[in-house]
JSON list of C-alpha atoms in Angstrom, two decimals:
[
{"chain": "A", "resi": 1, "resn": "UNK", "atom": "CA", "xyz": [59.66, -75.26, 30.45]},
{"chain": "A", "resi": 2, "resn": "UNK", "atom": "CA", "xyz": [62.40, -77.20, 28.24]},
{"chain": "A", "resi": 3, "resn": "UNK", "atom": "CA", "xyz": [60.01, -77.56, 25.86]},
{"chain": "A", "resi": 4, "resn": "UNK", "atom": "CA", "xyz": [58.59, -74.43, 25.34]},
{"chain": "A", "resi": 5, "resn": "UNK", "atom": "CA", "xyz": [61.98, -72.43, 24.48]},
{"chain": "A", "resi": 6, "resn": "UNK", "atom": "CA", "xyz": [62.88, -75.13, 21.59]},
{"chain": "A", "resi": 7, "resn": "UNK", "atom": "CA", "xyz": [59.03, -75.51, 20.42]},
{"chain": "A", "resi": 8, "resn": "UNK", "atom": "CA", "xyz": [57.75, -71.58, 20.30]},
{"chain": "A", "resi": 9, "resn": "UNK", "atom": "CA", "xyz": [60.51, -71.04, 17.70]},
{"chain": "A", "resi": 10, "resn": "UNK", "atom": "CA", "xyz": [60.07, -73.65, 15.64]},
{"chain": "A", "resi": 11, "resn": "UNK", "atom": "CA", "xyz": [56.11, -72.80, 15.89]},
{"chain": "A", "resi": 12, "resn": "UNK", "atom": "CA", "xyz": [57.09, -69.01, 15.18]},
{"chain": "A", "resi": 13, "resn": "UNK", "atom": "CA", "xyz": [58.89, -69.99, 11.82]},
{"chain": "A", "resi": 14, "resn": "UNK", "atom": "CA", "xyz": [56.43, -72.28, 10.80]},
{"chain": "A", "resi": 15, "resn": "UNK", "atom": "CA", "xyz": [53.75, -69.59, 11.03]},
{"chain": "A", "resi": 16, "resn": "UNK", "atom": "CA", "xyz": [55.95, -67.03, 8.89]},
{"chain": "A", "resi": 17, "resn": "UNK", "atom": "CA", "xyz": [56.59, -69.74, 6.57]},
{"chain": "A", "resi": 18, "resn": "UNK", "atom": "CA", "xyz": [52.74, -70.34, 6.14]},
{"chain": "A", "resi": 19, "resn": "UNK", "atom": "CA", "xyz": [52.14, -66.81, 5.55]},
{"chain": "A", "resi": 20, "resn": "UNK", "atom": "CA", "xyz": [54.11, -67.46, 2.39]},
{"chain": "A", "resi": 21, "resn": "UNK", "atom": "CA", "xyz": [52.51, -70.31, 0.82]},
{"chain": "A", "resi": 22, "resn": "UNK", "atom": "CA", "xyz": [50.24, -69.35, -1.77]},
{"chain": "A", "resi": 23, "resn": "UNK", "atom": "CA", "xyz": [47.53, -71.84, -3.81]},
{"chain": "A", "resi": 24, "resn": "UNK", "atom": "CA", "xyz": [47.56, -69.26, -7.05]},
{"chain": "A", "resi": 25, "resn": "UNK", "atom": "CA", "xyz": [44.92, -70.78, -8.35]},
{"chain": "A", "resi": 26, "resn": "UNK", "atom": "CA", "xyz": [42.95, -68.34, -8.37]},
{"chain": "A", "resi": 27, "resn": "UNK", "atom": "CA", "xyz": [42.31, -64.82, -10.01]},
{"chain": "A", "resi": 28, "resn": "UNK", "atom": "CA", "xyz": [42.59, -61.58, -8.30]},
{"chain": "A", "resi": 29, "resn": "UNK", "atom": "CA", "xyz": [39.65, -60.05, -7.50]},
{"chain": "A", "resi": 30, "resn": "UNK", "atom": "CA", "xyz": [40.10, -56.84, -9.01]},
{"chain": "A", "resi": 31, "resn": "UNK", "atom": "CA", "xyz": [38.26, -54.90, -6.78]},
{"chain": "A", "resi": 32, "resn": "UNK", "atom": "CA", "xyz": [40.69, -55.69, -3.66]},
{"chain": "A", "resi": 33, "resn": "UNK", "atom": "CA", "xyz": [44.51, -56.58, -5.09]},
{"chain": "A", "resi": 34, "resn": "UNK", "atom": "CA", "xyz": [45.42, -56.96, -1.78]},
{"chain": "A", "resi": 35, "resn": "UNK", "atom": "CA", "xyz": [43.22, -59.59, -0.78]},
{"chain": "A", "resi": 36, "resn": "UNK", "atom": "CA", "xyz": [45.77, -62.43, -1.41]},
{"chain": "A", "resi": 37, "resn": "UNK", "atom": "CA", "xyz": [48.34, -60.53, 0.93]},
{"chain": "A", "resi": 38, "resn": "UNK", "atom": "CA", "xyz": [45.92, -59.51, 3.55]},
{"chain": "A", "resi": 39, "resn": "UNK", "atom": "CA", "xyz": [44.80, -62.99, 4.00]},
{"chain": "A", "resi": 40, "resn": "UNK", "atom": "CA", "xyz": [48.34, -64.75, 4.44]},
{"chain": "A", "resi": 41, "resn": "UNK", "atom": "CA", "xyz": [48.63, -61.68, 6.76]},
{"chain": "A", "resi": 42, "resn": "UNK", "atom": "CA", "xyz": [45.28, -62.37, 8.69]},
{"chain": "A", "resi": 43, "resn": "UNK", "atom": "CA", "xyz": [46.65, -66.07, 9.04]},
{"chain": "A", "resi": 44, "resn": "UNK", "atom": "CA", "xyz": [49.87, -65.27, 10.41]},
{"chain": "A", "resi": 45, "resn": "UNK", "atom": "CA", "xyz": [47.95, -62.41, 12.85]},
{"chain": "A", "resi": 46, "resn": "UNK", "atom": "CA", "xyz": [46.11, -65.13, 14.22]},
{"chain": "A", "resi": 47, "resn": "UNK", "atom": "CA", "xyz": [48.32, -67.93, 14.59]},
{"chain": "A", "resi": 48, "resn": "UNK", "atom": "CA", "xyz": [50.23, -65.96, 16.37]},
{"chain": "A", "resi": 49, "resn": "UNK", "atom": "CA", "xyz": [47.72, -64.58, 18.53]},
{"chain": "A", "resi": 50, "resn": "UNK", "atom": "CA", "xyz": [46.22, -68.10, 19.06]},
{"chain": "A", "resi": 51, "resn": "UNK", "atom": "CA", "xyz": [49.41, -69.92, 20.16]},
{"chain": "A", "resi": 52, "resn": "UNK", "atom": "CA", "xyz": [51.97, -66.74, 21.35]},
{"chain": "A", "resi": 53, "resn": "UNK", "atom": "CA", "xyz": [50.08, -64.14, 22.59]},
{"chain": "A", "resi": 54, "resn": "UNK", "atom": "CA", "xyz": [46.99, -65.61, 24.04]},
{"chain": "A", "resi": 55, "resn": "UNK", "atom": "CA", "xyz": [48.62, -68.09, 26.48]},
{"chain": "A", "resi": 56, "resn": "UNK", "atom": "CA", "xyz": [51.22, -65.24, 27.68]},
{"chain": "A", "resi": 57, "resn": "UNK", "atom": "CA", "xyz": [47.59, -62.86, 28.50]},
{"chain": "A", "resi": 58, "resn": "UNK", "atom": "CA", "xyz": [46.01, -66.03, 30.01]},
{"chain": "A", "resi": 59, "resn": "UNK", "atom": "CA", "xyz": [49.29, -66.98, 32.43]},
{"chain": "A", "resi": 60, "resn": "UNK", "atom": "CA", "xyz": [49.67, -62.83, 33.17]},
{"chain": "A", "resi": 61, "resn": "UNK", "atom": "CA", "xyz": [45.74, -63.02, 34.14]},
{"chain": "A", "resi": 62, "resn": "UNK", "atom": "CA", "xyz": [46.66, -66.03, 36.26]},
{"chain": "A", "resi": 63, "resn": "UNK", "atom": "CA", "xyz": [49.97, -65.33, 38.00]},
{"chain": "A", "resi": 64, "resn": "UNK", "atom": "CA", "xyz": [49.37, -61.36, 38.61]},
{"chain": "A", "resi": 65, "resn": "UNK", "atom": "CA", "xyz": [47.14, -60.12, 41.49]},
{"chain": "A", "resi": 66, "resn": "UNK", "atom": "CA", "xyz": [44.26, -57.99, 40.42]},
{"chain": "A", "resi": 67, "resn": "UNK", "atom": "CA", "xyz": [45.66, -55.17, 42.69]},
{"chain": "A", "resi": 68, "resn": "UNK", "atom": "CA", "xyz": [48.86, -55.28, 39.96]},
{"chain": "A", "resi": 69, "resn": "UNK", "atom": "CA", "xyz": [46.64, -55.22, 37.22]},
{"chain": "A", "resi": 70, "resn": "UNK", "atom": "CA", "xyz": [44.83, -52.21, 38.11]},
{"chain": "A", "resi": 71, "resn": "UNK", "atom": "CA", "xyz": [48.16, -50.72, 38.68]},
{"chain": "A", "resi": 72, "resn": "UNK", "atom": "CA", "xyz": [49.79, -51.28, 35.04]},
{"chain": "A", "resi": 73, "resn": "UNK", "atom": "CA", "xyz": [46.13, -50.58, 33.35]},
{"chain": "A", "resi": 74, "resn": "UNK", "atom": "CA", "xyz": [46.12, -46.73, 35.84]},
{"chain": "A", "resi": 75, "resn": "UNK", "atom": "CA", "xyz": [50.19, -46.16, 34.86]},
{"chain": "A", "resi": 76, "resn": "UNK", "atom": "CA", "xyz": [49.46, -46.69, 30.88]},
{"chain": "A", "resi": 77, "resn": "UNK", "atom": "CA", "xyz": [46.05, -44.95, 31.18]},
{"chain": "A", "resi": 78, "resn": "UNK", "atom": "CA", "xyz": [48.03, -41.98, 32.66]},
{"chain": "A", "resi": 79, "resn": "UNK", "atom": "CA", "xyz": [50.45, -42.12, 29.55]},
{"chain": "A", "resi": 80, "resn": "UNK", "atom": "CA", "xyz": [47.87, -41.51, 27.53]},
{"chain": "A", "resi": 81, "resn": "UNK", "atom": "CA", "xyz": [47.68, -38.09, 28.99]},
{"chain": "A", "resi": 82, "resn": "UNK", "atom": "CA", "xyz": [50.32, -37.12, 27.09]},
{"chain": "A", "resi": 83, "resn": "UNK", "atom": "CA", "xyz": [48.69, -37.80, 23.92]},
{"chain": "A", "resi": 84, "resn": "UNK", "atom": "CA", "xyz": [45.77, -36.14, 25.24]},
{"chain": "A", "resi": 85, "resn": "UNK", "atom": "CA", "xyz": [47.79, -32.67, 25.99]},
{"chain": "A", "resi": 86, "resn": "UNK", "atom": "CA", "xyz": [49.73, -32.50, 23.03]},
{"chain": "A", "resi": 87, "resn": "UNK", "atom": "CA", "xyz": [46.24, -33.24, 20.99]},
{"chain": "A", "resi": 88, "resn": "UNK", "atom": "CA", "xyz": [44.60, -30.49, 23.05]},
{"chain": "A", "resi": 89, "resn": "UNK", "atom": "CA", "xyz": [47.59, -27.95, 22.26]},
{"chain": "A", "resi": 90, "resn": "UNK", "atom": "CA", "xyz": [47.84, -28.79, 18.78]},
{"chain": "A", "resi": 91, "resn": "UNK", "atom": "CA", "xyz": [43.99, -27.70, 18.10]},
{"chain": "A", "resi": 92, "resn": "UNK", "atom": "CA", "xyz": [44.74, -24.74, 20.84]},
{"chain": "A", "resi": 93, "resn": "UNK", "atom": "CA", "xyz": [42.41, -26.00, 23.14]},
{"chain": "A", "resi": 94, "resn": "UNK", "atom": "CA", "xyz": [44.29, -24.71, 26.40]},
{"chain": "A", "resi": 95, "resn": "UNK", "atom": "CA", "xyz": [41.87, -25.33, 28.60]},
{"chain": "A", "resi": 96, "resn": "UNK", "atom": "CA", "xyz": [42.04, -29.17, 28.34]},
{"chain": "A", "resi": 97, "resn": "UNK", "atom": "CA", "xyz": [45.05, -29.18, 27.58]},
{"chain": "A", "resi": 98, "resn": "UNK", "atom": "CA", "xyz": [45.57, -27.47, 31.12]},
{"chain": "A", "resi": 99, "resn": "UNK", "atom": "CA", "xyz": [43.39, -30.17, 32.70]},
{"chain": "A", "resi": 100, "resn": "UNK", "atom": "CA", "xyz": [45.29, -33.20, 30.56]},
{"chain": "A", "resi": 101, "resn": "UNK", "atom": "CA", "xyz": [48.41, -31.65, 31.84]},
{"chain": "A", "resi": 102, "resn": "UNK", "atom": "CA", "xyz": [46.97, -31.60, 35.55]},
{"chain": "A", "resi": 103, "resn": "UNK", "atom": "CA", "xyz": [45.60, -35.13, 35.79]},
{"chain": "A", "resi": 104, "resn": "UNK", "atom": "CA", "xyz": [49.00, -35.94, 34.55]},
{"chain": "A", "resi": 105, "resn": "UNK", "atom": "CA", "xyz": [51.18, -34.49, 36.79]},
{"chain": "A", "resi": 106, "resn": "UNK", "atom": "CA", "xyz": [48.73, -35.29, 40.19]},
{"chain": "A", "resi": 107, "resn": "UNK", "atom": "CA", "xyz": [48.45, -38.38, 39.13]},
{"chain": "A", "resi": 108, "resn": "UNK", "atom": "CA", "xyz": [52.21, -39.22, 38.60]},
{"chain": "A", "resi": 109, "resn": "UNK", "atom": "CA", "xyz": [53.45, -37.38, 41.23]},
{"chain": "A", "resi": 110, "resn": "UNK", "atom": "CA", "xyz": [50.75, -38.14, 44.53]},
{"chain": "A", "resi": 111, "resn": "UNK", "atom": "CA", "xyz": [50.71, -42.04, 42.91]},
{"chain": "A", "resi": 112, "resn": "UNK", "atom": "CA", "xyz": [47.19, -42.77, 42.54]},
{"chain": "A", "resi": 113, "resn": "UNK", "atom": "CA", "xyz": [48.07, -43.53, 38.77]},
{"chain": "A", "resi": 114, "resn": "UNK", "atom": "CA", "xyz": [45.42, -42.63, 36.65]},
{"chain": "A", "resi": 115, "resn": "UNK", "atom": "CA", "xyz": [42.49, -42.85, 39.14]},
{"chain": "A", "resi": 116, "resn": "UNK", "atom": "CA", "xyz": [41.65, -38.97, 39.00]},
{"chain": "A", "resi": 117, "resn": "UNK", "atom": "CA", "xyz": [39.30, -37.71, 36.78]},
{"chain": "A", "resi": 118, "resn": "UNK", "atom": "CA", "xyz": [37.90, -34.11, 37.00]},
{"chain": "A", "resi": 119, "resn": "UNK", "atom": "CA", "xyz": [36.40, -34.00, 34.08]}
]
């Protein structure tokens, strides 16, 4: 465990550092100026994701019981009620919006997290 809190530093500055180094020897396409930018930024995006992110999903996969997942997936599914209401009020839609604000509430309130569906 020693080793990963002195290495995933080091590895995280590394992998901003790389998304700075640049050949420049070649031109710009200039039909996409960005394209130098994006790809340092698609390098960084995946280094991280390859040696950050996907070992902290794969040990959350492995340590939580599938009971908690289903839990944490219901309680943000249920959160995105609220974008769902405020979307439905916005284009005056009252009836979903009546039905977003429903599930919401039954679902927060009785605890079944995200598991009822009328529609």
């Amino acid at each position: 465990m020693h080793t990963i809190k002195t290495s995933l530093p080091a590895l995280l500055a590394m992998s901003l550092l790389a998304g700075c180094a640049s050949t420049g020897d070649s031109e710009p396409n200039p039909q996409d100026p960005w394209e130098g930018f994006n790809r340092n930024v698609y390098t960084f995006n995946d280094t991280l994701d390859r040696y950050a992110l996907k070992p902290v999903a794969q040990g959350y996969d492995y340590v939580t019981p599938e009971l908690v997942q289903d839990g944490v997936g219901n309680f943000f599914s249920n959160l995105g009620e609220v974008r769902t209401m405020f979307n439905s009020v916005l284009q005056w839609k009252w009836a979903n919006a009546g039905v977003s604000t429903g599930r919401l509430l039954l679902n927060s309130t009785v605890g079944i997290g995200g598991l009822f569906d009328p529609a």
